[in-house]
Coordinates of C-alpha atoms and ligand atoms in Angstrom, one line a residue:
M268 CA 7.9 -27.0 -5.1
S269 CA 4.5 -26.2 -3.7
R270 CA 3.4 -22.6 -3.2
I271 CA 0.3 -21.9 -1.2
F272 CA -2.1 -18.9 -1.4
N273 CA -0.7 -16.5 1.1
F274 CA -3.2 -14.1 2.7
S275 CA -0.7 -12.6 5.2
A276 CA -1.3 -8.9 6.0
G277 CA 2.5 -8.2 5.8
P278 CA 5.0 -9.1 4.8
G279 CA 2.7 -10.3 2.1
A280 CA 2.9 -12.4 -1.0
L281 CA 5.2 -11.4 -3.9
P282 CA 4.4 -12.2 -7.5
L283 CA 5.8 -15.6 -8.6
P284 CA 7.6 -14.2 -11.7
V285 CA 9.4 -11.7 -9.4
L286 CA 10.6 -14.5 -7.1
E287 CA 11.7 -16.6 -10.1
Q288 CA 13.7 -13.6 -11.4
V289 CA 15.3 -13.1 -8.0
Q290 CA 16.2 -16.8 -8.0
A291 CA 17.7 -16.6 -11.5
D292 CA 19.7 -13.5 -10.6
L293 CA 20.8 -14.6 -7.2
L294 CA 24.3 -15.9 -7.7
D295 CA 25.2 -13.8 -10.7
W296 CA 23.2 -10.6 -11.5
R297 CA 23.4 -10.1 -15.3
G298 CA 27.0 -11.3 -15.6
A299 CA 28.2 -9.2 -12.7
G300 CA 29.5 -12.4 -11.1
M301 CA 27.8 -11.6 -7.8
S302 CA 24.5 -11.2 -6.1
V303 CA 22.8 -7.8 -5.8
M304 CA 23.3 -8.3 -2.0
E305 CA 27.0 -8.2 -2.5
M306 CA 27.3 -5.1 -4.7
S307 CA 28.5 -1.7 -3.8
H308 CA 25.6 0.7 -3.8
R309 CA 27.8 3.2 -5.5
G310 CA 28.8 0.9 -8.3
K311 CA 27.4 1.3 -11.8
E312 CA 25.4 -2.0 -11.5
F313 CA 23.4 -1.0 -8.5
M314 CA 23.1 2.6 -9.6
S315 CA 21.3 1.3 -12.8
I316 CA 19.0 -0.9 -10.7
A317 CA 18.1 2.0 -8.5
A318 CA 17.6 4.5 -11.3
E319 CA 15.4 2.0 -13.3
A320 CA 13.2 1.3 -10.2
E321 CA 12.6 4.9 -9.7
A322 CA 11.9 5.5 -13.4
D323 CA 9.4 2.6 -13.4
L324 CA 7.7 3.8 -10.2
R325 CA 7.4 7.3 -11.7
E326 CA 5.9 5.9 -14.9
L327 CA 3.4 3.6 -13.1
M328 CA 2.1 6.2 -10.8
A329 CA 2.6 9.1 -13.2
V330 CA 4.5 11.0 -10.6
P331 CA 4.7 14.7 -11.6
A332 CA 8.2 16.2 -12.1
N333 CA 7.9 18.4 -9.0
Y334 CA 7.8 15.4 -6.7
K335 CA 10.8 13.6 -5.2
V336 CA 10.8 9.8 -4.8
L337 CA 12.8 8.7 -1.7
F338 CA 13.9 5.2 -0.9
M339 CA 14.3 5.1 2.8
Q340 CA 14.4 2.7 5.8
G341 CA 12.6 2.5 9.1
G342 CA 9.2 1.4 7.8
A343 CA 6.0 3.5 7.9
T344 CA 6.3 3.6 11.7
A345 CA 9.5 5.6 11.5
Q346 CA 7.8 8.0 9.0
F347 CA 5.2 8.7 11.7
A348 CA 8.0 10.7 13.3
F349 CA 9.9 11.8 10.2
I350 CA 6.8 13.4 8.7
P351 CA 6.2 16.0 11.5
M352 CA 10.0 16.5 11.9
N353 CA 10.2 17.4 8.2
L354 CA 6.9 19.0 7.5
L355 CA 5.9 21.0 10.5
G356 CA 8.3 23.8 9.7
D357 CA 7.2 27.0 11.4
K358 CA 3.8 25.6 12.1
T359 CA 2.9 24.0 15.4
S360 CA 0.2 21.5 14.5
A361 CA -1.1 19.0 12.0
D362 CA -4.5 17.5 11.5
Y363 CA -5.0 13.7 11.7
V364 CA -8.0 11.8 10.4
V365 CA -8.1 8.6 12.4
T366 CA -9.9 5.7 10.8
G367 CA -8.0 2.8 12.5
D368 CA -5.1 1.7 14.6
W369 CA -2.4 2.9 12.2
G370 CA -3.7 6.4 12.0
K371 CA -4.0 6.4 15.8
K372 CA -0.3 5.4 16.1
A373 CA 0.7 8.1 13.5
A374 CA -1.1 10.8 15.5
K375 CA 0.4 9.7 18.8
E376 CA 3.9 9.8 17.4
A377 CA 3.4 13.2 15.8
G378 CA 2.3 14.5 19.2
K379 CA 5.9 14.2 20.3
Y380 CA 6.9 16.9 17.8
G381 CA 3.9 19.2 17.7
T382 CA 0.2 19.2 18.2
A383 CA -1.6 16.4 16.4
N384 CA -5.3 17.4 16.2
I385 CA -7.7 14.6 15.7
A386 CA -9.8 16.4 13.0
A387 CA -12.1 13.4 12.6
T388 CA -12.2 9.8 13.9
S389 CA -14.4 6.8 13.5
A390 CA -13.3 5.4 16.8
A391 CA -16.9 5.5 18.2
E392 CA -17.9 3.3 15.2
K393 CA -15.0 0.9 16.0
F394 CA -13.3 2.0 12.8
T395 CA -15.9 0.5 10.5
C396 CA -16.3 3.6 8.3
I397 CA -14.7 6.8 7.0
P398 CA -16.1 9.8 8.7
D399 CA -18.1 12.0 6.4
R400 CA -15.8 14.8 5.0
A401 CA -18.4 17.4 6.0
S402 CA -17.8 16.5 9.7
W403 CA -14.1 16.9 9.7
K404 CA -12.8 19.8 11.8
L405 CA -9.8 20.9 9.7
D406 CA -7.6 23.8 10.8
P407 CA -6.6 26.0 7.9
N408 CA -3.3 26.7 9.7
A409 CA -2.3 23.0 10.1
A410 CA 1.0 22.0 8.5
Y411 CA -0.7 19.1 6.8
V412 CA -3.7 16.7 7.0
H413 CA -2.8 13.1 7.6
I414 CA -5.0 10.2 6.4
T415 CA -4.5 6.4 6.2
P416 CA -6.1 5.6 2.9
N417 CA -6.3 1.9 3.8
E418 CA -6.5 0.8 7.4
T419 CA -5.0 -2.7 7.2
I420 CA -6.4 -4.0 10.5
H421 CA -10.0 -2.8 10.2
G422 CA -10.3 -3.2 6.4
V423 CA -11.5 0.4 5.8
E424 CA -10.4 2.3 2.7
F425 CA -10.9 5.7 1.2
T426 CA -12.4 5.6 -2.3
E427 CA -11.2 9.1 -3.2
E428 CA -8.9 11.8 -2.0
P429 CA -10.6 14.2 0.4
D430 CA -10.3 17.9 -0.5
T431 CA -8.1 19.6 2.1
G432 CA -7.8 22.9 0.3
T433 CA -4.3 24.4 0.3
V434 CA -3.3 22.3 3.3
P435 CA -1.1 19.4 2.0
L436 CA -2.6 15.9 2.2
V437 CA -0.3 13.3 3.6
A438 CA -1.2 9.6 3.1
D439 CA 0.1 6.4 4.6
M440 CA -0.4 4.0 1.7
S441 CA 1.5 1.1 3.3
S442 CA -1.2 -1.4 2.5
N443 CA -2.6 0.0 -0.8
F444 CA 0.4 1.4 -2.5
M445 CA 0.1 0.9 -6.3
S446 CA -3.1 -1.1 -5.9
R447 CA -4.9 1.2 -8.3
P448 CA -4.2 4.5 -10.0
V449 CA -3.9 7.5 -7.8
D450 CA -3.6 11.2 -8.7
V451 CA -0.3 12.0 -7.0
S452 CA -0.8 15.7 -7.6
K453 CA -3.6 15.7 -5.0
Y454 CA -1.1 14.7 -2.3
G455 CA 1.7 16.6 -0.6
L456 CA 3.3 13.3 0.5
I457 CA 2.6 9.6 0.0
Y458 CA 4.5 7.0 2.0
G459 CA 4.5 3.4 2.9
G460 CA 6.5 0.4 4.0
A461 CA 7.3 -1.9 1.0
Q462 CA 6.4 -5.2 2.6
K463 CA 2.7 -5.3 1.7
N464 CA 2.4 -4.5 -2.0
I465 CA 5.8 -3.4 -3.2
G466 CA 8.6 -5.8 -2.1
P467 CA 10.5 -7.1 0.9
A468 CA 10.6 -5.4 4.3
G469 CA 13.4 -2.9 4.9
L470 CA 12.4 -0.4 2.2
T471 CA 10.1 2.6 2.8
L472 CA 8.9 4.7 -0.1
V473 CA 8.2 8.4 0.2
I474 CA 6.8 10.5 -2.6
V475 CA 7.0 14.2 -1.6
R476 CA 6.2 17.5 -3.3
E477 CA 9.4 19.5 -3.7
D478 CA 8.1 22.6 -1.9
L479 CA 7.5 20.6 1.2
I480 CA 11.1 19.6 1.7
G481 CA 13.8 21.8 3.2
H482 CA 11.9 22.7 6.4
A483 CA 13.2 20.0 8.7
K484 CA 13.6 20.7 12.3
P485 CA 17.3 21.1 13.2
T486 CA 17.1 18.1 15.4
T487 CA 16.0 15.8 12.6
P488 CA 18.6 13.1 12.1
G489 CA 20.6 13.9 8.9
V490 CA 19.8 10.7 7.1
F491 CA 16.1 11.3 7.6
D492 CA 16.0 14.9 6.4
Y493 CA 14.0 14.6 3.2
K494 CA 15.9 17.4 1.5
A495 CA 19.2 15.7 2.3
V496 CA 17.9 12.3 1.2
A497 CA 16.6 13.8 -2.1
E498 CA 19.9 15.6 -2.8
G499 CA 21.8 12.4 -2.0
E500 CA 19.5 10.4 -4.3
S501 CA 18.5 8.2 -1.3
M502 CA 22.1 7.1 -0.9
L503 CA 23.4 9.3 2.0
N504 CA 24.3 6.0 3.6
T505 CA 23.9 2.4 2.5
P506 CA 20.3 2.0 1.3
P507 CA 18.3 -1.3 1.6
C508 CA 19.8 -2.4 -1.7
F509 CA 18.2 -5.8 -2.1
S510 CA 14.7 -4.7 -1.2
W511 CA 15.1 -1.8 -3.6
Y512 CA 16.1 -4.2 -6.3
V513 CA 13.2 -6.6 -5.6
A514 CA 10.8 -3.6 -5.6
G515 CA 12.2 -2.7 -9.0
L516 CA 11.3 -6.2 -10.2
V517 CA 7.8 -5.8 -8.8
F518 CA 7.4 -2.5 -10.7
K519 CA 8.5 -4.3 -13.9
W520 CA 5.9 -7.0 -13.2
L521 CA 3.2 -4.4 -12.7
K522 CA 4.1 -2.8 -16.1
T523 CA 3.9 -6.2 -17.8
E524 CA 0.5 -6.9 -16.2
G525 CA -0.7 -3.7 -17.8
G526 CA -0.1 -1.0 -15.2
L527 CA -2.2 0.3 -12.3
T528 CA -5.5 0.6 -14.2
V529 CA -5.5 -3.1 -15.0
I530 CA -4.3 -4.0 -11.5
G531 CA -6.9 -1.8 -9.9
E532 CA -9.7 -3.4 -11.9
R533 CA -8.4 -6.8 -11.0
N534 CA -8.2 -5.9 -7.3
A535 CA -11.8 -4.6 -7.5
R536 CA -13.0 -7.9 -9.0
K537 CA -11.1 -9.9 -6.4
A538 CA -12.6 -8.0 -3.5
A539 CA -16.1 -8.1 -5.0
L540 CA -15.9 -11.9 -5.2
L541 CA -15.2 -12.1 -1.5
Y542 CA -17.6 -9.4 -0.3
D543 CA -20.4 -10.7 -2.5
Y544 CA -20.1 -14.1 -1.0
I545 CA -19.9 -12.7 2.6
D546 CA -23.0 -10.6 2.0
S547 CA -24.9 -13.5 0.5
Q548 CA -25.2 -15.6 3.7
D549 CA -25.3 -15.3 7.5
F550 CA -22.4 -17.5 8.7
Y551 CA -19.6 -15.0 7.9
R552 CA -19.8 -11.3 8.5
N553 CA -17.9 -8.2 7.6
P554 CA -18.8 -5.1 9.8
V555 CA -17.5 -2.3 7.5
S556 CA -19.9 0.0 5.9
K557 CA -20.2 -1.0 2.2
A558 CA -18.9 2.2 0.6
D559 CA -15.7 2.1 2.8
R560 CA -14.7 -1.5 2.4
S561 CA -11.0 -2.2 1.7
R562 CA -10.1 -3.9 -1.6
M563 CA -6.8 -5.0 0.1
N564 CA -7.7 -6.4 3.5
V565 CA -11.0 -8.1 4.1
P566 CA -11.7 -8.9 7.8
F567 CA -14.6 -11.2 8.6
T568 CA -15.9 -13.1 11.6
L569 CA -17.6 -16.4 11.9
A570 CA -21.0 -16.6 13.5
N571 CA -19.5 -18.8 16.2
A572 CA -16.0 -17.7 17.3
E573 CA -15.4 -21.1 18.8
L574 CA -15.0 -22.4 15.3
D575 CA -12.2 -20.0 14.5
A576 CA -9.4 -22.4 15.3
D577 CA -10.9 -25.2 13.2
F578 CA -11.5 -22.7 10.3
L579 CA -7.8 -21.7 10.3
K580 CA -6.6 -25.3 10.6
G581 CA -8.7 -26.4 7.7
A582 CA -7.7 -23.4 5.7
N583 CA -4.0 -24.2 6.2
A584 CA -4.6 -27.8 5.2
A585 CA -6.2 -26.5 2.0
G586 CA -3.2 -24.3 1.2
L587 CA -4.7 -21.0 2.4
S588 CA -2.4 -19.4 4.9
G589 CA -2.2 -16.1 6.9
L590 CA -6.0 -15.8 7.5
K591 CA -5.9 -15.1 11.2
G592 CA -7.4 -11.7 12.0
H593 CA -5.4 -9.0 13.9
R594 CA -5.7 -9.5 17.6
A595 CA -7.3 -6.0 17.8
V596 CA -10.4 -7.1 15.9
G597 CA -10.3 -10.9 16.1
G598 CA -11.9 -13.3 13.6
M599 CA -10.2 -13.6 10.2
R600 CA -8.6 -11.3 7.7
A601 CA -7.9 -12.1 4.0
S602 CA -5.2 -9.7 2.6
I603 CA -5.5 -9.8 -1.1
Y604 CA -2.7 -7.6 -2.3
N605 CA -1.6 -7.2 -5.9
A606 CA 0.3 -10.5 -5.9
M607 CA -2.8 -12.5 -4.9
P608 CA -4.3 -14.0 -8.0
I609 CA -8.0 -14.3 -8.5
E610 CA -7.7 -18.1 -8.2
G611 CA -6.6 -17.6 -4.6
V612 CA -9.7 -15.7 -3.8
Q613 CA -11.8 -18.3 -5.6
A614 CA -10.1 -21.0 -3.6
L615 CA -10.8 -19.1 -0.3
V616 CA -14.5 -18.6 -1.2
S617 CA -14.9 -22.3 -2.0
Y618 CA -13.3 -23.2 1.3
M619 CA -15.5 -20.8 3.2
K620 CA -18.6 -22.3 1.5
E621 CA -17.6 -25.8 2.3
F622 CA -16.8 -24.9 5.9
A623 CA -20.1 -23.1 6.4
R624 CA -22.0 -26.0 4.8
T625 CA -20.4 -28.7 7.1
R626 CA -19.9 -26.7 10.3
G627 CA -22.3 -23.8 10.1
Ligands
PLP743 C1 1.8 -2.3 8.2 C2 1.4 -0.8 8.3 C3 2.2 0.1 9.0 C4 3.5 -0.3 9.7 O1 4.5 -0.5 8.8 P1 6.0 -0.7 9.2 O2 6.6 -0.7 7.9 O3 6.0 -2.1 9.8 O4 6.4 0.3 10.1 C5 1.8 1.4 9.0 N1 0.7 1.8 8.4 C6 -0.1 0.9 7.7 C7 -1.3 1.4 7.0 C8 0.3 -0.4 7.7 O5 -0.5 -1.3 7.0

């Protein structure tokens, strides 16, 4: 067996101990005589898997009792629609702070169900910074304020929750979910697709404050009405059972590693290693303003874009995969989610140094 260092932006790397547990459980989950893929979601085995995953998530993130945790499908992209459908209620508009392509998409989709005001955007800066909070034009009558705490493509991340007063803060944490401690009570709703930091694709997590549910538009599909999902314990219909189970194993792994404080410090060290090297020389460059740099996705360009293909080829040969940047920004992108060990970042920096020395 040979495992490479996988820098893919998503689906991304999973912790090896999790994959090994999946392998050990695959044919016979704890004496059930079958795989988790083959179990009834209403049977006691899967019910225990589901409940334990939720309990571990709640413990890891210290989710307050007045929040529901929903295990849904459709990815973050489907939530771009479900959020306005569920949260607009009697209001007609929501505020969107757009700091990259994902936030732009979220606002565009919300515009189908109400008015999505762009309260602030860093589009003019090519999404290389978070607009200063003082410049945001928030509407006190908005149903919610939507942010993308980590913009996966541009590598821009909020370092703290913006104050939005009494208007609920809604956050797309697809690419930095559980990458550090967050104060859930500062949010009205947190959501994200699982496939970057949590588990396999197919599962979407939603953590929502209880008072925000129960206001869905009548046209909201029943299985995507948060209140119905909460009351049905995320099992109105067949949930993404296997992804839910693997996510549960990831939560166990996070607990074994020491929880989100330890993980957050490790992620900060990993990111610093890469940014410090990038800032120490002229061949590679990251355009994001230093205070707003992502600890999960690190885009960088080479001084000569004609060397991109050679850089990627050499990286693959060295066991470093998934480094091609998003087509919207070009260059490279190293996604260093929770499952990427520091050794992977060290190997990447060594490769970058050697490439710059021989080709720069
Ligand atoms: C990947 C990503 C999405 C899209 O997620 P899907 O689960 O594929 O719909 C949305 N927002 C952010 C921040 C992402 O990184």
